[in-house]
Amino acid sequence: MKEKIAIIGVGKVGTAVGFLLKGKGYTIASICARHQESLDRAHDLIGGEPFLDVAEASKKGDVVLLTTGDDQIQKVCGEIAAKGGFCQGQKVIHMSGASSLDVLKSAQESGAEILSIHPLQAFATISGAIEQLPGTVFGVTADENVIEWAYNFVEELGGRPIYIQDAQKLIYHAAACVVSNFFVTLMWIGKKMAMHVGMPDEMALDAYWPLVKGTFNNIEENGPVGALTGPIVRGDIETIKGHRKKIGEELRGLLEVYDVLGRHTVEVALEKGTIDSEIAKNLMRQFEKAH
């Protein structure tokens, strides 16, 4: 018989996970939120006895999912523990990418087994999360005695588990921020530059979108090193000089970003083998010039 699930925090992730688990035959025993409106919305989708009290909700589950905001996990966990909401043999899970298992220490001290499962995915809506979670890689952090259970639980969600050491979670999460959040920032910078040369707002992204999608496809097929194109991979120093001169004159605030990314792109080109060490040094000299 599958475990009963208590979900503390029914935002996008908590509600989506509950929906998928319910579809796999798990009983959603309880749901908990600070506001009645959130409870009502989640209850319509996944059921579960609604609670405003975190400890009472926790008592209903064999598995307790703490899907609150990252900065609330430790506080909520401590509140549940202080009220006697955990018991021996319960499994208590958080889904934060950056937080260590330390934030669940009060649950562990109450006799529960603790673990973390974090989906490497960005969710804008509940419906989007329901669609995107299956097939997503989950970073799993757990003690040896519960790791097999954790892998099976992730697979029930349609996820692909990979083990992440607790001490490495911040680097793991920072990598997610680099490829997701910073990509958004790069698109924002690119749009800003496109508008600077006269492209209207509504076209500034559309004009470059086929290039972006083509790059994504190349990365998927060939990896980042194999996908690299452009002046750096060709060792085209004159083009780089021209870029830096014009950006420095008209968009000076972006020159530092261009140079930082340029230096790392030289490393990629070296790994690809399209430039030699001498060309790499000459390129690096350009990117290391004073702003």
mmCIF file of C-alpha atoms in Angstrom:
data_model
loop_
_atom_site.group_PDB
_atom_site.id
_atom_site.type_symbol
_atom_site.label_atom_id
_atom_site.label_comp_id
_atom_site.label_asym_id
_atom_site.label_seq_id
_atom_site.Cartn_x
_atom_site.Cartn_y
_atom_site.Cartn_z
ATOM 1 C CA MET A 1 0.000 0.000 0.000
ATOM 2 C CA LYS A 2 1.342 3.427 -0.965
ATOM 3 C CA GLU A 3 2.108 6.046 1.658
ATOM 4 C CA LYS A 4 -0.246 8.833 2.695
ATOM 5 C CA ILE A 5 1.040 12.262 1.680
ATOM 6 C CA ALA A 6 0.907 15.511 3.652
ATOM 7 C CA ILE A 7 1.750 18.636 1.662
ATOM 8 C CA ILE A 8 2.791 21.721 3.600
ATOM 9 C CA GLY A 9 2.746 24.607 1.153
ATOM 10 C CA VAL A 10 0.475 24.274 -1.866
ATOM 11 C CA GLY A 11 2.011 26.668 -4.345
ATOM 12 C CA LYS A 12 2.962 25.682 -7.884
ATOM 13 C CA VAL A 13 5.360 22.873 -6.995
ATOM 14 C CA GLY A 14 3.473 21.438 -4.017
ATOM 15 C CA THR A 15 0.184 21.334 -5.892
ATOM 16 C CA ALA A 16 1.734 19.869 -9.045
ATOM 17 C CA VAL A 17 3.546 17.147 -7.083
ATOM 18 C CA GLY A 18 0.324 16.327 -5.253
ATOM 19 C CA PHE A 19 -1.548 16.073 -8.550
ATOM 20 C CA LEU A 20 1.016 13.669 -10.011
ATOM 21 C CA LEU A 21 1.206 11.537 -6.859
ATOM 22 C CA LYS A 22 -2.572 11.295 -6.688
ATOM 23 C CA GLY A 23 -2.543 10.074 -10.281
ATOM 24 C CA LYS A 24 -0.106 7.346 -9.223
ATOM 25 C CA GLY A 25 -2.426 6.061 -6.523
ATOM 26 C CA TYR A 26 -1.095 7.907 -3.488
ATOM 27 C CA THR A 27 -3.571 9.291 -0.968
ATOM 28 C CA ILE A 28 -3.261 13.021 -0.423
ATOM 29 C CA ALA A 29 -4.086 12.904 3.279
ATOM 30 C CA SER A 30 -3.691 16.598 4.036
ATOM 31 C CA ILE A 31 -2.782 19.931 2.543
ATOM 32 C CA CYS A 32 -1.730 23.050 4.407
ATOM 33 C CA ALA A 33 -1.372 26.722 3.572
ATOM 34 C CA ARG A 34 -1.390 29.992 5.462
ATOM 35 C CA HIS A 35 -4.299 31.361 3.441
ATOM 36 C CA GLN A 36 -7.712 29.838 2.817
ATOM 37 C CA GLU A 37 -7.723 30.904 -0.837
ATOM 38 C CA SER A 38 -4.616 28.808 -1.551
ATOM 39 C CA LEU A 39 -6.129 25.838 0.258
ATOM 40 C CA ASP A 40 -9.360 26.056 -1.719
ATOM 41 C CA ARG A 41 -7.526 26.206 -5.049
ATOM 42 C CA ALA A 42 -5.309 23.235 -4.204
ATOM 43 C CA HIS A 43 -8.187 21.202 -2.759
ATOM 44 C CA ASP A 44 -10.097 21.526 -6.032
ATOM 45 C CA LEU A 45 -7.132 19.976 -7.862
ATOM 46 C CA ILE A 46 -5.723 17.364 -5.497
ATOM 47 C CA GLY A 47 -8.127 16.915 -2.585
ATOM 48 C CA GLY A 48 -6.725 16.238 0.858
ATOM 49 C CA GLU A 49 -8.016 17.414 4.211
ATOM 50 C CA PRO A 50 -7.280 21.153 4.409
ATOM 51 C CA PHE A 51 -5.419 22.644 7.371
ATOM 52 C CA LEU A 52 -4.155 26.066 8.345
ATOM 53 C CA ASP A 53 -2.094 24.495 11.155
ATOM 54 C CA VAL A 54 1.150 22.951 9.895
ATOM 55 C CA ALA A 55 1.573 20.419 12.711
ATOM 56 C CA GLU A 56 -1.944 19.028 12.417
ATOM 57 C CA ALA A 57 -1.475 18.619 8.667
ATOM 58 C CA SER A 58 1.889 16.904 9.155
ATOM 59 C CA LYS A 59 0.433 14.318 11.535
ATOM 60 C CA LYS A 60 -1.758 12.966 8.732
ATOM 61 C CA GLY A 61 1.073 11.894 6.436
ATOM 62 C CA ASP A 62 3.530 9.031 6.212
ATOM 63 C CA VAL A 63 5.432 11.346 3.869
ATOM 64 C CA VAL A 64 5.539 15.072 4.605
ATOM 65 C CA LEU A 65 6.405 17.391 1.725
ATOM 66 C CA LEU A 66 7.613 20.803 2.887
ATOM 67 C CA THR A 67 7.052 22.795 -0.302
ATOM 68 C CA THR A 68 7.107 26.243 1.256
ATOM 69 C CA GLY A 69 9.412 29.017 0.099
ATOM 70 C CA ASP A 70 13.076 28.159 0.630
ATOM 71 C CA ASP A 71 13.471 30.757 3.357
ATOM 72 C CA GLN A 72 10.554 29.270 5.318
ATOM 73 C CA ILE A 73 11.520 25.579 5.347
ATOM 74 C CA GLN A 74 13.593 25.584 8.531
ATOM 75 C CA LYS A 75 11.106 27.785 10.386
ATOM 76 C CA VAL A 76 8.090 25.682 9.391
ATOM 77 C CA CYS A 77 9.920 22.440 10.139
ATOM 78 C CA GLY A 78 10.826 23.743 13.578
ATOM 79 C CA GLU A 79 7.241 24.801 14.229
ATOM 80 C CA ILE A 80 5.935 21.347 13.317
ATOM 81 C CA ALA A 81 8.534 19.669 15.525
ATOM 82 C CA ALA A 82 7.778 21.959 18.471
ATOM 83 C CA LYS A 83 4.088 21.066 18.236
ATOM 84 C CA GLY A 84 4.745 17.323 18.000
ATOM 85 C CA GLY A 85 3.803 17.077 14.336
ATOM 86 C CA PHE A 86 6.519 14.572 13.378
ATOM 87 C CA CYS A 87 6.834 10.954 14.443
ATOM 88 C CA GLN A 88 9.214 7.999 14.196
ATOM 89 C CA GLY A 89 9.435 6.584 10.687
ATOM 90 C CA GLN A 90 7.916 9.519 8.823
ATOM 91 C CA LYS A 91 9.760 10.740 5.754
ATOM 92 C CA VAL A 92 10.127 14.502 5.590
ATOM 93 C CA ILE A 93 11.120 16.020 2.252
ATOM 94 C CA HIS A 94 12.026 19.504 1.100
ATOM 95 C CA MET A 95 12.319 20.437 -2.571
ATOM 96 C CA SER A 96 14.785 23.320 -2.395
ATOM 97 C CA GLY A 97 17.804 23.228 -4.666
ATOM 98 C CA ALA A 98 20.029 25.377 -2.463
ATOM 99 C CA SER A 99 19.038 24.335 1.065
ATOM 100 C CA SER A 100 20.938 21.556 2.808
ATOM 101 C CA LEU A 101 19.386 18.832 4.920
ATOM 102 C CA ASP A 102 20.256 20.894 7.993
ATOM 103 C CA VAL A 103 16.996 22.818 7.592
ATOM 104 C CA LEU A 104 15.162 19.560 8.421
ATOM 105 C CA LYS A 105 17.251 18.771 11.496
ATOM 106 C CA SER A 106 14.335 19.302 13.897
ATOM 107 C CA ALA A 107 12.334 16.657 12.000
ATOM 108 C CA GLN A 108 15.251 14.232 12.211
ATOM 109 C CA GLU A 109 15.530 14.852 15.940
ATOM 110 C CA SER A 110 11.846 13.933 16.192
ATOM 111 C CA GLY A 111 12.546 10.522 14.648
ATOM 112 C CA ALA A 112 11.746 11.239 11.002
ATOM 113 C CA GLU A 113 13.935 10.342 8.027
ATOM 114 C CA ILE A 114 14.885 13.425 6.031
ATOM 115 C CA LEU A 115 15.717 13.964 2.381
ATOM 116 C CA SER A 116 15.627 16.508 -0.404
ATOM 117 C CA ILE A 117 14.424 16.139 -3.987
ATOM 118 C CA HIS A 118 14.849 19.140 -6.284
ATOM 119 C CA PRO A 119 13.540 19.309 -9.857
ATOM 120 C CA LEU A 120 15.884 20.970 -12.341
ATOM 121 C CA GLN A 121 13.070 22.871 -13.972
ATOM 122 C CA ALA A 122 11.484 26.336 -13.985
ATOM 123 C CA PHE A 123 7.759 26.518 -13.287
ATOM 124 C CA ALA A 124 5.590 29.494 -14.199
ATOM 125 C CA THR A 125 2.191 27.931 -13.460
ATOM 126 C CA ILE A 126 0.678 24.886 -11.744
ATOM 127 C CA SER A 127 -0.488 23.439 -15.064
ATOM 128 C CA GLY A 128 2.967 24.004 -16.524
ATOM 129 C CA ALA A 129 4.585 22.268 -13.559
ATOM 130 C CA ILE A 130 2.272 19.269 -13.962
ATOM 131 C CA GLU A 131 3.337 18.972 -17.604
ATOM 132 C CA GLN A 132 7.042 19.623 -17.039
ATOM 133 C CA LEU A 133 7.841 17.530 -13.955
ATOM 134 C CA PRO A 134 7.716 14.158 -15.770
ATOM 135 C CA GLY A 135 11.058 13.685 -17.508
ATOM 136 C CA THR A 136 12.808 16.278 -15.349
ATOM 137 C CA VAL A 137 16.075 15.464 -13.573
ATOM 138 C CA PHE A 138 15.782 15.656 -9.771
ATOM 139 C CA GLY A 139 18.776 16.296 -7.552
ATOM 140 C CA VAL A 140 18.393 13.856 -4.643
ATOM 141 C CA THR A 141 20.111 14.360 -1.292
ATOM 142 C CA ALA A 142 19.530 11.715 1.355
ATOM 143 C CA ASP A 143 21.243 9.375 3.784
ATOM 144 C CA GLU A 144 22.227 5.944 2.480
ATOM 145 C CA ASN A 145 19.383 4.182 4.302
ATOM 146 C CA VAL A 146 16.720 6.186 2.450
ATOM 147 C CA ILE A 147 18.354 6.855 -0.930
ATOM 148 C CA GLU A 148 16.713 3.904 -2.705
ATOM 149 C CA TRP A 149 13.300 4.989 -1.452
ATOM 150 C CA ALA A 150 14.029 8.549 -2.612
ATOM 151 C CA TYR A 151 14.957 7.367 -6.109
ATOM 152 C CA ASN A 152 11.768 5.322 -6.345
ATOM 153 C CA PHE A 153 9.694 8.283 -5.159
ATOM 154 C CA VAL A 154 11.190 10.553 -7.825
ATOM 155 C CA GLU A 155 10.517 7.908 -10.462
ATOM 156 C CA GLU A 156 6.876 7.798 -9.347
ATOM 157 C CA LEU A 157 6.732 11.463 -10.337
ATOM 158 C CA GLY A 158 8.168 10.559 -13.736
ATOM 159 C CA GLY A 159 11.473 12.166 -12.775
ATOM 160 C CA ARG A 160 15.071 11.088 -13.342
ATOM 161 C CA PRO A 161 16.993 11.009 -10.034
ATOM 162 C CA ILE A 162 20.649 11.924 -9.633
ATOM 163 C CA TYR A 163 22.510 11.978 -6.316
ATOM 164 C CA ILE A 164 23.858 15.325 -5.052
ATOM 165 C CA GLN A 165 26.045 15.478 -1.945
ATOM 166 C CA ASP A 166 24.653 17.758 0.735
ATOM 167 C CA ALA A 167 27.877 19.793 0.815
ATOM 168 C CA GLN A 168 27.637 20.416 -2.959
ATOM 169 C CA LYS A 169 24.029 21.591 -3.148
ATOM 170 C CA LEU A 170 24.886 25.284 -3.422
ATOM 171 C CA ILE A 171 27.168 24.695 -6.432
ATOM 172 C CA TYR A 172 24.538 22.410 -7.978
ATOM 173 C CA HIS A 173 21.897 25.112 -7.497
ATOM 174 C CA ALA A 174 24.198 27.889 -8.705
ATOM 175 C CA ALA A 175 24.691 25.917 -11.933
ATOM 176 C CA ALA A 176 20.914 25.857 -12.362
ATOM 177 C CA CYS A 177 20.823 29.632 -11.893
ATOM 178 C CA VAL A 178 23.587 30.111 -14.464
ATOM 179 C CA VAL A 179 21.863 28.097 -17.206
ATOM 180 C CA SER A 180 18.330 29.313 -16.443
ATOM 181 C CA ASN A 181 18.217 32.674 -14.654
ATOM 182 C CA PHE A 182 21.337 34.107 -16.253
ATOM 183 C CA PHE A 183 20.134 33.016 -19.675
ATOM 184 C CA VAL A 184 17.080 35.214 -19.109
ATOM 185 C CA THR A 185 19.421 38.074 -18.232
ATOM 186 C CA LEU A 186 21.462 37.480 -21.394
ATOM 187 C CA MET A 187 18.286 37.644 -23.464
ATOM 188 C CA TRP A 188 17.384 40.898 -21.721
ATOM 189 C CA ILE A 189 20.833 42.321 -22.520
ATOM 190 C CA GLY A 190 20.585 41.149 -26.125
ATOM 191 C CA LYS A 191 17.175 42.805 -26.458
ATOM 192 C CA LYS A 192 18.559 46.021 -24.993
ATOM 193 C CA MET A 193 21.386 46.025 -27.546
ATOM 194 C CA ALA A 194 18.988 45.281 -30.403
ATOM 195 C CA MET A 195 16.737 48.171 -29.399
ATOM 196 C CA HIS A 196 19.794 50.428 -29.217
ATOM 197 C CA VAL A 197 20.397 49.918 -32.947
ATOM 198 C CA GLY A 198 16.792 50.815 -33.759
ATOM 199 C CA MET A 199 14.823 47.585 -33.582
ATOM 200 C CA PRO A 200 11.320 48.167 -32.179
ATOM 201 C CA ASP A 201 10.532 46.562 -28.842
ATOM 202 C CA GLU A 202 8.171 43.974 -30.333
ATOM 203 C CA MET A 203 10.809 42.789 -32.835
ATOM 204 C CA ALA A 204 13.945 42.943 -30.708
ATOM 205 C CA LEU A 205 13.602 39.371 -29.440
ATOM 206 C CA ASP A 206 11.826 37.907 -32.463
ATOM 207 C CA ALA A 207 14.703 38.879 -34.730
ATOM 208 C CA TYR A 208 17.207 36.834 -32.741
ATOM 209 C CA TRP A 209 14.916 33.995 -31.701
ATOM 210 C CA PRO A 210 15.725 31.645 -34.640
ATOM 211 C CA LEU A 211 19.422 32.044 -33.761
ATOM 212 C CA VAL A 212 18.727 31.214 -30.109
ATOM 213 C CA LYS A 213 16.662 28.139 -30.977
ATOM 214 C CA GLY A 214 19.299 26.971 -33.429
ATOM 215 C CA THR A 215 21.934 27.316 -30.720
ATOM 216 C CA PHE A 216 19.787 25.315 -28.292
ATOM 217 C CA ASN A 217 19.423 22.560 -30.872
ATOM 218 C CA ASN A 218 23.166 22.525 -31.499
ATOM 219 C CA ILE A 219 23.911 22.265 -27.765
ATOM 220 C CA GLU A 220 21.439 19.405 -27.399
ATOM 221 C CA GLU A 221 22.992 17.528 -30.323
ATOM 222 C CA ASN A 222 26.685 18.363 -29.872
ATOM 223 C CA GLY A 223 27.181 19.693 -26.328
ATOM 224 C CA PRO A 224 28.310 23.247 -25.503
ATOM 225 C CA VAL A 225 31.842 22.841 -26.876
ATOM 226 C CA GLY A 226 30.672 21.375 -30.166
ATOM 227 C CA ALA A 227 27.951 24.009 -30.506
ATOM 228 C CA LEU A 228 30.219 27.056 -30.226
ATOM 229 C CA THR A 229 30.342 29.322 -33.293
ATOM 230 C CA GLY A 230 31.254 32.963 -33.851
ATOM 231 C CA PRO A 231 34.336 35.188 -33.926
ATOM 232 C CA ILE A 232 36.076 33.778 -30.842
ATOM 233 C CA VAL A 233 35.997 30.204 -32.081
ATOM 234 C CA ARG A 234 37.472 31.486 -35.368
ATOM 235 C CA GLY A 235 40.146 33.550 -33.606
ATOM 236 C CA ASP A 236 38.795 36.718 -35.254
ATOM 237 C CA ILE A 237 40.538 39.309 -33.097
ATOM 238 C CA GLU A 238 39.659 42.280 -35.330
ATOM 239 C CA THR A 239 35.931 41.650 -34.915
ATOM 240 C CA ILE A 240 36.376 41.414 -31.140
ATOM 241 C CA LYS A 241 38.269 44.720 -31.170
ATOM 242 C CA GLY A 242 35.421 46.285 -33.134
ATOM 243 C CA HIS A 243 32.789 44.943 -30.745
ATOM 244 C CA ARG A 244 34.650 46.241 -27.697
ATOM 245 C CA LYS A 245 35.258 49.675 -29.216
ATOM 246 C CA LYS A 246 31.626 50.228 -30.193
ATOM 247 C CA ILE A 247 30.168 48.815 -26.966
ATOM 248 C CA GLY A 248 32.600 50.945 -24.959
ATOM 249 C CA GLU A 249 31.507 54.069 -26.837
ATOM 250 C CA GLU A 250 27.747 53.536 -26.825
ATOM 251 C CA LEU A 251 26.858 50.883 -24.227
ATOM 252 C CA ARG A 252 29.709 51.185 -21.790
ATOM 253 C CA GLY A 253 27.815 49.555 -18.935
ATOM 254 C CA LEU A 254 27.691 46.304 -20.912
ATOM 255 C CA LEU A 255 31.391 46.094 -21.744
ATOM 256 C CA GLU A 256 32.278 44.300 -18.510
ATOM 257 C CA VAL A 257 29.647 41.626 -19.219
ATOM 258 C CA TYR A 258 30.957 41.213 -22.766
ATOM 259 C CA ASP A 259 34.527 40.818 -21.503
ATOM 260 C CA VAL A 260 33.701 38.318 -18.744
ATOM 261 C CA LEU A 261 31.741 36.124 -21.136
ATOM 262 C CA GLY A 262 34.411 36.556 -23.785
ATOM 263 C CA ARG A 263 37.158 35.247 -21.507
ATOM 264 C CA HIS A 264 35.194 32.104 -20.716
ATOM 265 C CA THR A 265 34.314 31.646 -24.380
ATOM 266 C CA VAL A 266 38.040 31.623 -25.205
ATOM 267 C CA GLU A 267 38.345 28.625 -22.865
ATOM 268 C CA VAL A 268 35.549 26.862 -24.761
ATOM 269 C CA ALA A 269 37.235 27.584 -28.104
ATOM 270 C CA LEU A 270 40.523 26.190 -26.779
ATOM 271 C CA GLU A 271 38.755 23.033 -25.672
ATOM 272 C CA LYS A 272 37.141 22.765 -29.097
ATOM 273 C CA GLY A 273 40.595 23.007 -30.672
ATOM 274 C CA THR A 274 39.799 25.705 -33.231
ATOM 275 C CA ILE A 275 42.321 28.181 -31.802
ATOM 276 C CA ASP A 276 45.817 27.627 -30.449
ATOM 277 C CA SER A 277 47.299 28.975 -27.220
ATOM 278 C CA GLU A 278 48.863 31.994 -28.928
ATOM 279 C CA ILE A 279 45.564 33.139 -30.440
ATOM 280 C CA ALA A 280 43.901 32.498 -27.091
ATOM 281 C CA LYS A 281 46.432 34.769 -25.348
ATOM 282 C CA ASN A 282 45.824 37.526 -27.891
ATOM 283 C CA LEU A 283 42.061 37.245 -27.406
ATOM 284 C CA MET A 284 42.428 37.277 -23.638
ATOM 285 C CA ARG A 285 44.474 40.486 -23.843
ATOM 286 C CA GLN A 286 41.515 42.167 -25.534
ATOM 287 C CA PHE A 287 39.042 41.010 -22.893
ATOM 288 C CA GLU A 288 41.358 42.015 -20.039
ATOM 289 C CA LYS A 289 41.814 45.628 -21.154
ATOM 290 C CA ALA A 290 40.693 48.346 -18.732
ATOM 291 C CA HIS A 291 37.122 49.508 -19.192
#
